[in-house]
Short mmCIF file of C-alpha atoms in Angstrom, two decimals:
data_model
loop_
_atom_site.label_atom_id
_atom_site.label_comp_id
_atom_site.label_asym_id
_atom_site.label_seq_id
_atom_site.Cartn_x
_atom_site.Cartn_y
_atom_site.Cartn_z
CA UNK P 267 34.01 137.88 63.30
CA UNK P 268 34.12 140.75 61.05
CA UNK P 269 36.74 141.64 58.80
CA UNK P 270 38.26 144.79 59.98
CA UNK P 271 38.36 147.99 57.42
CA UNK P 272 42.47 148.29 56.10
CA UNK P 273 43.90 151.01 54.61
CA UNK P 274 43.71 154.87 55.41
CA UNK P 275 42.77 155.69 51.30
CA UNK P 276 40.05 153.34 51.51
CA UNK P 277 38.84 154.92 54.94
CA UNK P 278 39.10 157.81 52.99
CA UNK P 279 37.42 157.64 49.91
CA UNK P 280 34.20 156.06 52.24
CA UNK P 281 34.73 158.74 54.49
CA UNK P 282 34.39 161.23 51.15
CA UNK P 283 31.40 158.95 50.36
CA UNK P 284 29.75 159.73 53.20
CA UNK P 285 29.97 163.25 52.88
CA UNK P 286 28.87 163.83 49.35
CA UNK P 287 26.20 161.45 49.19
CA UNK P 288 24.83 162.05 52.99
CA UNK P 289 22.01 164.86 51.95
CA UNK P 290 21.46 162.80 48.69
CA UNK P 291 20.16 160.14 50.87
CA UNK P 292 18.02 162.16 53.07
CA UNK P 293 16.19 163.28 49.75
CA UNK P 294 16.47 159.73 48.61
CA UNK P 295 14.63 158.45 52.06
CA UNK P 296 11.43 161.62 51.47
CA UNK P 297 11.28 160.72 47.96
CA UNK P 298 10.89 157.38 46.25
CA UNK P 299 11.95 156.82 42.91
CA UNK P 300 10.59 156.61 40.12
CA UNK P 301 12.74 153.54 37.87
CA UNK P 302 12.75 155.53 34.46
CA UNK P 303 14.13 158.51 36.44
CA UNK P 304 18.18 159.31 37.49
CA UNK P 305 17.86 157.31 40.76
CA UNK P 306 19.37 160.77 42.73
CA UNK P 307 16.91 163.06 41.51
CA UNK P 308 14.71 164.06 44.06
CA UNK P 309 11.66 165.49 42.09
CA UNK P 310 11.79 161.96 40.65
CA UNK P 311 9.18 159.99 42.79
CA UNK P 312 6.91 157.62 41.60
CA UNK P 313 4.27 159.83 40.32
CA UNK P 314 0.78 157.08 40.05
CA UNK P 315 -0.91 154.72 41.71
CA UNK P 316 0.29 152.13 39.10
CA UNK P 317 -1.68 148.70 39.18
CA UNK P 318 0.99 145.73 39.69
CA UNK P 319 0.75 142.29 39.61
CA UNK P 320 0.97 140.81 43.47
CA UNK P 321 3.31 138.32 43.98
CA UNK P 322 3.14 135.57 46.45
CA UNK P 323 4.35 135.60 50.08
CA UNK P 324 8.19 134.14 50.18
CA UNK P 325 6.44 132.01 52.63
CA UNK P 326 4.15 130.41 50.46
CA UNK P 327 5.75 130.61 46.89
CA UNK P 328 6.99 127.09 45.61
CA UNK P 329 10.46 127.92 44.78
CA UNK P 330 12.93 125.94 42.37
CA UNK P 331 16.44 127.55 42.28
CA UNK P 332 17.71 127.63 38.69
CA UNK P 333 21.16 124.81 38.10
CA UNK P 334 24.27 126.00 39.26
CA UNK P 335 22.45 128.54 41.93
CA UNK P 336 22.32 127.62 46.00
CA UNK P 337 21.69 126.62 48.46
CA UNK P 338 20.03 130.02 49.29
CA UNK P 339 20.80 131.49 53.15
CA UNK P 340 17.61 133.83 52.93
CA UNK P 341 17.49 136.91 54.21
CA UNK P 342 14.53 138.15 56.66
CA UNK P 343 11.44 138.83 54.53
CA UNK P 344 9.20 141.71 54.57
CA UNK P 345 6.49 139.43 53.41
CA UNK P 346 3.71 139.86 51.31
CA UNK P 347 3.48 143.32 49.14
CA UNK P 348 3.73 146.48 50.98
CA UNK P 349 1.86 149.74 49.51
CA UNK P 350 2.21 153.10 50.91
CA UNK P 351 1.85 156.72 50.28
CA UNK P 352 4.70 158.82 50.25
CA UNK P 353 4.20 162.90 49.44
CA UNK P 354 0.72 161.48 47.86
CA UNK P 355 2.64 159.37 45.58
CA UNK P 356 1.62 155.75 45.98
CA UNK P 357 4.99 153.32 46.47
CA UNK P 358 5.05 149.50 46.57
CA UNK P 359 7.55 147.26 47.12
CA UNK P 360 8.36 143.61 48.25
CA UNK P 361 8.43 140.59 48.68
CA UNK P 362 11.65 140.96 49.54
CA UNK P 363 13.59 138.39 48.37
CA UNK P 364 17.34 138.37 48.92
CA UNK P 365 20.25 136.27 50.42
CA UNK P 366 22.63 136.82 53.64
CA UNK P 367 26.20 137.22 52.61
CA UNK P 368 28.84 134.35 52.98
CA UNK P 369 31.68 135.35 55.31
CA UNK P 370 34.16 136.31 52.23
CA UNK P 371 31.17 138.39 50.74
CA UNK P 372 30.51 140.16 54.37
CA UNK P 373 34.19 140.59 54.93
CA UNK P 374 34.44 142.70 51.15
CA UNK P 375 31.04 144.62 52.07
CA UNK P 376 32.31 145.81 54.94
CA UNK P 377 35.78 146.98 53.67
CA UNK P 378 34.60 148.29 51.11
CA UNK P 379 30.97 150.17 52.36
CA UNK P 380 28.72 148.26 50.44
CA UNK P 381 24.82 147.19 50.48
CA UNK P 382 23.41 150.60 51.80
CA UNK P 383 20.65 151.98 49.50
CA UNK P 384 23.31 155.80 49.25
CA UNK P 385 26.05 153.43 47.90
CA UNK P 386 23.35 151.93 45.05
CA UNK P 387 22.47 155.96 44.47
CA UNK P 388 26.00 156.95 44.26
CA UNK P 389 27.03 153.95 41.87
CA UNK P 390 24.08 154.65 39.27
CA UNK P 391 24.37 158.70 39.73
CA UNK P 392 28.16 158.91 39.93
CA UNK P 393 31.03 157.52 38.69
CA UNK P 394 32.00 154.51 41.30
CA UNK P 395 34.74 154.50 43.90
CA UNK P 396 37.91 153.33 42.53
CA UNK P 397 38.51 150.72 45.00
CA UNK P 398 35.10 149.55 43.73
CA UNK P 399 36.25 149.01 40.09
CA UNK P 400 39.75 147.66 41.37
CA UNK P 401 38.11 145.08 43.41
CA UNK P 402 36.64 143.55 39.67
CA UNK P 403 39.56 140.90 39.07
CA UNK P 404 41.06 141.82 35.64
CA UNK P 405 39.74 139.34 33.20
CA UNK P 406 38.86 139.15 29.17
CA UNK P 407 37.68 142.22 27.95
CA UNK P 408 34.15 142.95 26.82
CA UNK P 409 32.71 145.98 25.11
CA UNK P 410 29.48 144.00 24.35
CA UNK P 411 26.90 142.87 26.96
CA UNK P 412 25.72 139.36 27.26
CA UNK P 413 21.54 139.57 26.91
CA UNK P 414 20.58 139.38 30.33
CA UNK P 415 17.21 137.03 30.58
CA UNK P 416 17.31 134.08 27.93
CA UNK P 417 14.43 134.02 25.67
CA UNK P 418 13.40 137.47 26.74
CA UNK P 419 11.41 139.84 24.96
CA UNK P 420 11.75 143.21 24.28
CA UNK P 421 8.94 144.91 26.03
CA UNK P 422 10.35 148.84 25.69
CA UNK P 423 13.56 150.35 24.82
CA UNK P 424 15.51 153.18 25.71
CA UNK P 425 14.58 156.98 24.93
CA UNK P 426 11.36 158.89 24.64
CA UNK P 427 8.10 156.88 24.58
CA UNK P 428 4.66 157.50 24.47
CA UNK P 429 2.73 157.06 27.55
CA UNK P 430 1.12 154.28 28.72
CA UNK P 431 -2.07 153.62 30.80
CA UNK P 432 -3.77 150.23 31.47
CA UNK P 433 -7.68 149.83 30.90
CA UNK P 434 -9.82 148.49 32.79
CA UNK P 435 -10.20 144.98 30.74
CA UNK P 436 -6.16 145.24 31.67
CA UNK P 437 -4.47 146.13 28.03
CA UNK P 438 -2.39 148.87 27.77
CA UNK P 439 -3.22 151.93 25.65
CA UNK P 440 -1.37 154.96 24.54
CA UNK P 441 -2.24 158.09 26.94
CA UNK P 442 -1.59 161.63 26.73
CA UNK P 443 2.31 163.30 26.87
CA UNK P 444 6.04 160.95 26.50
CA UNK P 445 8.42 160.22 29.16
CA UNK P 446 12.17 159.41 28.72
CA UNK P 447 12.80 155.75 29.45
CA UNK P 448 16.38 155.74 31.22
CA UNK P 449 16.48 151.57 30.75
CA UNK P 450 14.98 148.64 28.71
CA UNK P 451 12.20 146.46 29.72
CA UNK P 452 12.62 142.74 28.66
CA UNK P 453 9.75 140.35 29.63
CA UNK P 454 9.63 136.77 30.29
CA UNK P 455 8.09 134.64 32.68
CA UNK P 456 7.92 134.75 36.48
CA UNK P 457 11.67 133.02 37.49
CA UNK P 458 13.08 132.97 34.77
CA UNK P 459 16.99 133.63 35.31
CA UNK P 460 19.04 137.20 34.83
CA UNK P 461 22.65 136.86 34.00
CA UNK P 462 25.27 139.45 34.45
CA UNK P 463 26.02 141.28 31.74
CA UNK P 464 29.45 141.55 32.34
CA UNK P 465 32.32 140.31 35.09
CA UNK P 466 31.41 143.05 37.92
CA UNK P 467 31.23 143.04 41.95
CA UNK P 468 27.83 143.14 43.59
CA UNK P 469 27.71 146.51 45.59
CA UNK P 470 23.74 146.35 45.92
CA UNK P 471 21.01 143.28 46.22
CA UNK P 472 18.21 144.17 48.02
CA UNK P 473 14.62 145.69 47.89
CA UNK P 474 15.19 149.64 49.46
CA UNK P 475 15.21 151.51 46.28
CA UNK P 476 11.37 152.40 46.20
CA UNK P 477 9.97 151.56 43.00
CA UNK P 478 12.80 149.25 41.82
CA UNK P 479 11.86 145.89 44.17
CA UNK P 480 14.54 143.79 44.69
CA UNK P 481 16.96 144.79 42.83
CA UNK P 482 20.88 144.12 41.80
CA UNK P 483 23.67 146.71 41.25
CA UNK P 484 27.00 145.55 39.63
CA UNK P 485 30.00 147.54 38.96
CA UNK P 486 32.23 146.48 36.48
CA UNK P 487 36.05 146.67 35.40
CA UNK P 488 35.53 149.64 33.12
CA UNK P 489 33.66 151.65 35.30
CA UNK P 490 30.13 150.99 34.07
CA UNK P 491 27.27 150.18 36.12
CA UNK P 492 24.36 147.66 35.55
CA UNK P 493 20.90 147.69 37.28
CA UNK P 494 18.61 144.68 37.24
CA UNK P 495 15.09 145.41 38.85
CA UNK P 496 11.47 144.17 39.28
CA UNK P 497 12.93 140.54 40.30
CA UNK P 498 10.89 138.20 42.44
CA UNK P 499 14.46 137.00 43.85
CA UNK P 500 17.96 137.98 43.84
CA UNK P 501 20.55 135.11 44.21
CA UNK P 502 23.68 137.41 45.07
CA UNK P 503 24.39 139.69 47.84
CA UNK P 504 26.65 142.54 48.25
CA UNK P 505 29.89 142.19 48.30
CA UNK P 506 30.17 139.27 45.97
CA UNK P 507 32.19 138.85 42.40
CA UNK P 508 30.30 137.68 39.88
CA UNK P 509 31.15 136.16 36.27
CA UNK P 510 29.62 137.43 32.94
CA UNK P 511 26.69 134.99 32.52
CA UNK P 512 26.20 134.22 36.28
CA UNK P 513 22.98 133.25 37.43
CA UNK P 514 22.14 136.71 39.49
CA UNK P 515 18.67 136.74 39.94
CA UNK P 516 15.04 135.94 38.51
CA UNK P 517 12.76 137.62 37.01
CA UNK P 518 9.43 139.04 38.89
CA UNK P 519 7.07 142.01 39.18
CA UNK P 520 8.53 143.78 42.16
CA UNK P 521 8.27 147.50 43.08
CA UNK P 522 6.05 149.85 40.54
CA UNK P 523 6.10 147.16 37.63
CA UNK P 524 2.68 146.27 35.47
CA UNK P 525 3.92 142.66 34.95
CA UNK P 526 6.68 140.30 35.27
CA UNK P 527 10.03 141.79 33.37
CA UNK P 528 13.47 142.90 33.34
CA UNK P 529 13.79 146.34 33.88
CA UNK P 530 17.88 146.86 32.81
CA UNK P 531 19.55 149.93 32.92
CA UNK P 532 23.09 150.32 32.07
CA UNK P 533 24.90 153.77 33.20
CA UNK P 534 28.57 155.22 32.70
CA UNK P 535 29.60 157.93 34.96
CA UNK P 536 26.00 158.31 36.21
CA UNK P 537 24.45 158.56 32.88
CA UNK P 538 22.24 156.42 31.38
CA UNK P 539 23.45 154.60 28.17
CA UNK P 540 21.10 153.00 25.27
CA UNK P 541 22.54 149.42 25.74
CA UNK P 542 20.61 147.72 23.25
CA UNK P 543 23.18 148.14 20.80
CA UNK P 544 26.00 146.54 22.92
CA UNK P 545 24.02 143.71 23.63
CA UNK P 546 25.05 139.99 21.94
CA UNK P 547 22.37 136.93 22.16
CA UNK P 548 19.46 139.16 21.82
CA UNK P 549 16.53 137.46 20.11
CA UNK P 550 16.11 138.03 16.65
CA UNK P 551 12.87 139.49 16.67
CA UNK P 552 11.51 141.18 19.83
CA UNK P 553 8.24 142.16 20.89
CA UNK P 554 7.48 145.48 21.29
CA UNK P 555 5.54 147.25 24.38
CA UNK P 556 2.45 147.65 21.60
CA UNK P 557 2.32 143.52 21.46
CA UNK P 558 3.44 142.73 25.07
CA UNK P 559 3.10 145.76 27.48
CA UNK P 560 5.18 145.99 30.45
CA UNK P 561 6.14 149.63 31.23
CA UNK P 562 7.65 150.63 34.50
CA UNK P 563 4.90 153.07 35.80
CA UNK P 564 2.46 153.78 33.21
CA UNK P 565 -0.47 155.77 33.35
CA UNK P 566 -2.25 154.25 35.92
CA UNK P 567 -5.76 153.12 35.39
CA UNK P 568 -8.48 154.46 37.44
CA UNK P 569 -8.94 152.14 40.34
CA UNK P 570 -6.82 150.79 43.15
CA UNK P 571 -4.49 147.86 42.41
CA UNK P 572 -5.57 144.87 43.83
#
């Protein structure tokens, strides 16, 4: 049975929600986004028809959940890959790969408005709703951020980079203009797990931001937000409170992503922050995207993905 909503100042911060965020979301639905771009902006879209690395079918994929993570209720799959044009910008996204929510999950996603791709806009594009941050038990507190995949490399960091575009023998080359980079990419292999960076509540796990995949939203005690996108799985849902260090998902090649990585973005009041110098356990000598290439939409090469 579902929890019922309590509280008139909660009904009426969603209520406020809902009204500032409504139109966002009707731009948000027209447009897909592009992952290096402010997730609200509208002129944003995914902008090539990048070539990305197919995953397999949920179905079909032989699937070993990291220690300390499941028994997984799935959700309902989309299935295989899904490509599509959207304002002649090609978008693709899935396999989905998400769980249900428990009942104590459900019951906190529902009092609080959770798991709706406007909520994920409005928590990366705006500061979050107070009840959001209050609903982060008060624990030990962190300035630094915990290095989210284990034995990850840094692919690309944060700021203006020089375009990329893949070849046809598939290396990556530099191509013509720069781009600002709102996140970092860190690359690993296919499943290997993301942590939280930080204590934070879940308030988005699921595959409805176009170009991100599936993709995790936390909010944390201080008010920042982290994103973790491209994974082939998520292992939280919405709604749920998660540790610093927590097993949250894996990594993958979902959405508009030229390989399997991390793509991490960490925001405060909707704008995003360089993170790499808050984060502890980083490897001691990372790669760089010119020895392991894994932008989020590069210059796409000339043919179609296949």
């Amino acid at each position: 049975m579902r929890a019922p909503v309590r509280g008139l100042p909660i009904l009426a911060s969603l209520l406020a929600l809902a009204t500032s965020i409504g139109s966002a979301q009707d731009v948000a639905d027209a447009a897909p986004i592009e992952p290096d771009a402010a997730p609200i902006d509208p002129d944003a879209g995914v902008t090539s028809d990048a070539a990305v690395s197919a995953e397999p079918s949920p179905e079909t994929r032989d699937e070993t959940l990291p220690a300390g993570v499941g028994p997984i209720d799935w959700a309902e799959s989309t299935g295989g890959r899904n490509c599509h044009r959207s304002r002649g910008r090609r978008v693709c996204e899935g396999p989905r790969r998400v769980p249900r929510p428990s009942a104590e999950a459900l019951a906190r996603q529902q009092a609080l408005g959770l798991d709706q791709p406007r909520v994920a806009h409005h928590a990366v594009a705006g500061a979050p709703l107070p009840e959001w941050i209050a609903a982060v038990p008060a624990g030990a507190a962190h300035e630094d951020l915990l290095w989210p995949v284990q034995g990850g490399r840094l692919w690309r960091g944060f700021g203006i980079h020089q375009r990329l575009r893949r070849g046809r023998d598939g290396r990556m080359r530099r191509a013509r203009g720069r781009r600002r980079h709102e996140g970092v990419d860190i690359g690993a292999d296919p499943g290997t797990p993301i942590v939280a960076v930080n204590d934070g509540l879940v308030v988005y796990s699921d595959n409805r931001m176009s170009g991100y995949g599936n993709v995790v939203v936390l909010v944390h005690r201080d008010g920042s937000v982290s994103l973790y996108a491209h994974c082939s799985a998520t292992y939280v849902a919405a709604g749920e409170l998660v540790g610093r260090g927590q097993i949250i998902a894996a990594v993958g090649a979902t959405g508009l992503a030229h390989g399997p990585h991390l793509h991490f973005e960490w925001r405060l009041e909707g704008r995003p922050r360089d993170p790499l110098r808050r984060f502890v356990g980083r490897p001691a000598r990372p790669e760089t995207a010119e020895d392991e290439p894994a932008a989020d939409a590069p210059e796409p090469p000339d043919e179609e993905p296949g």
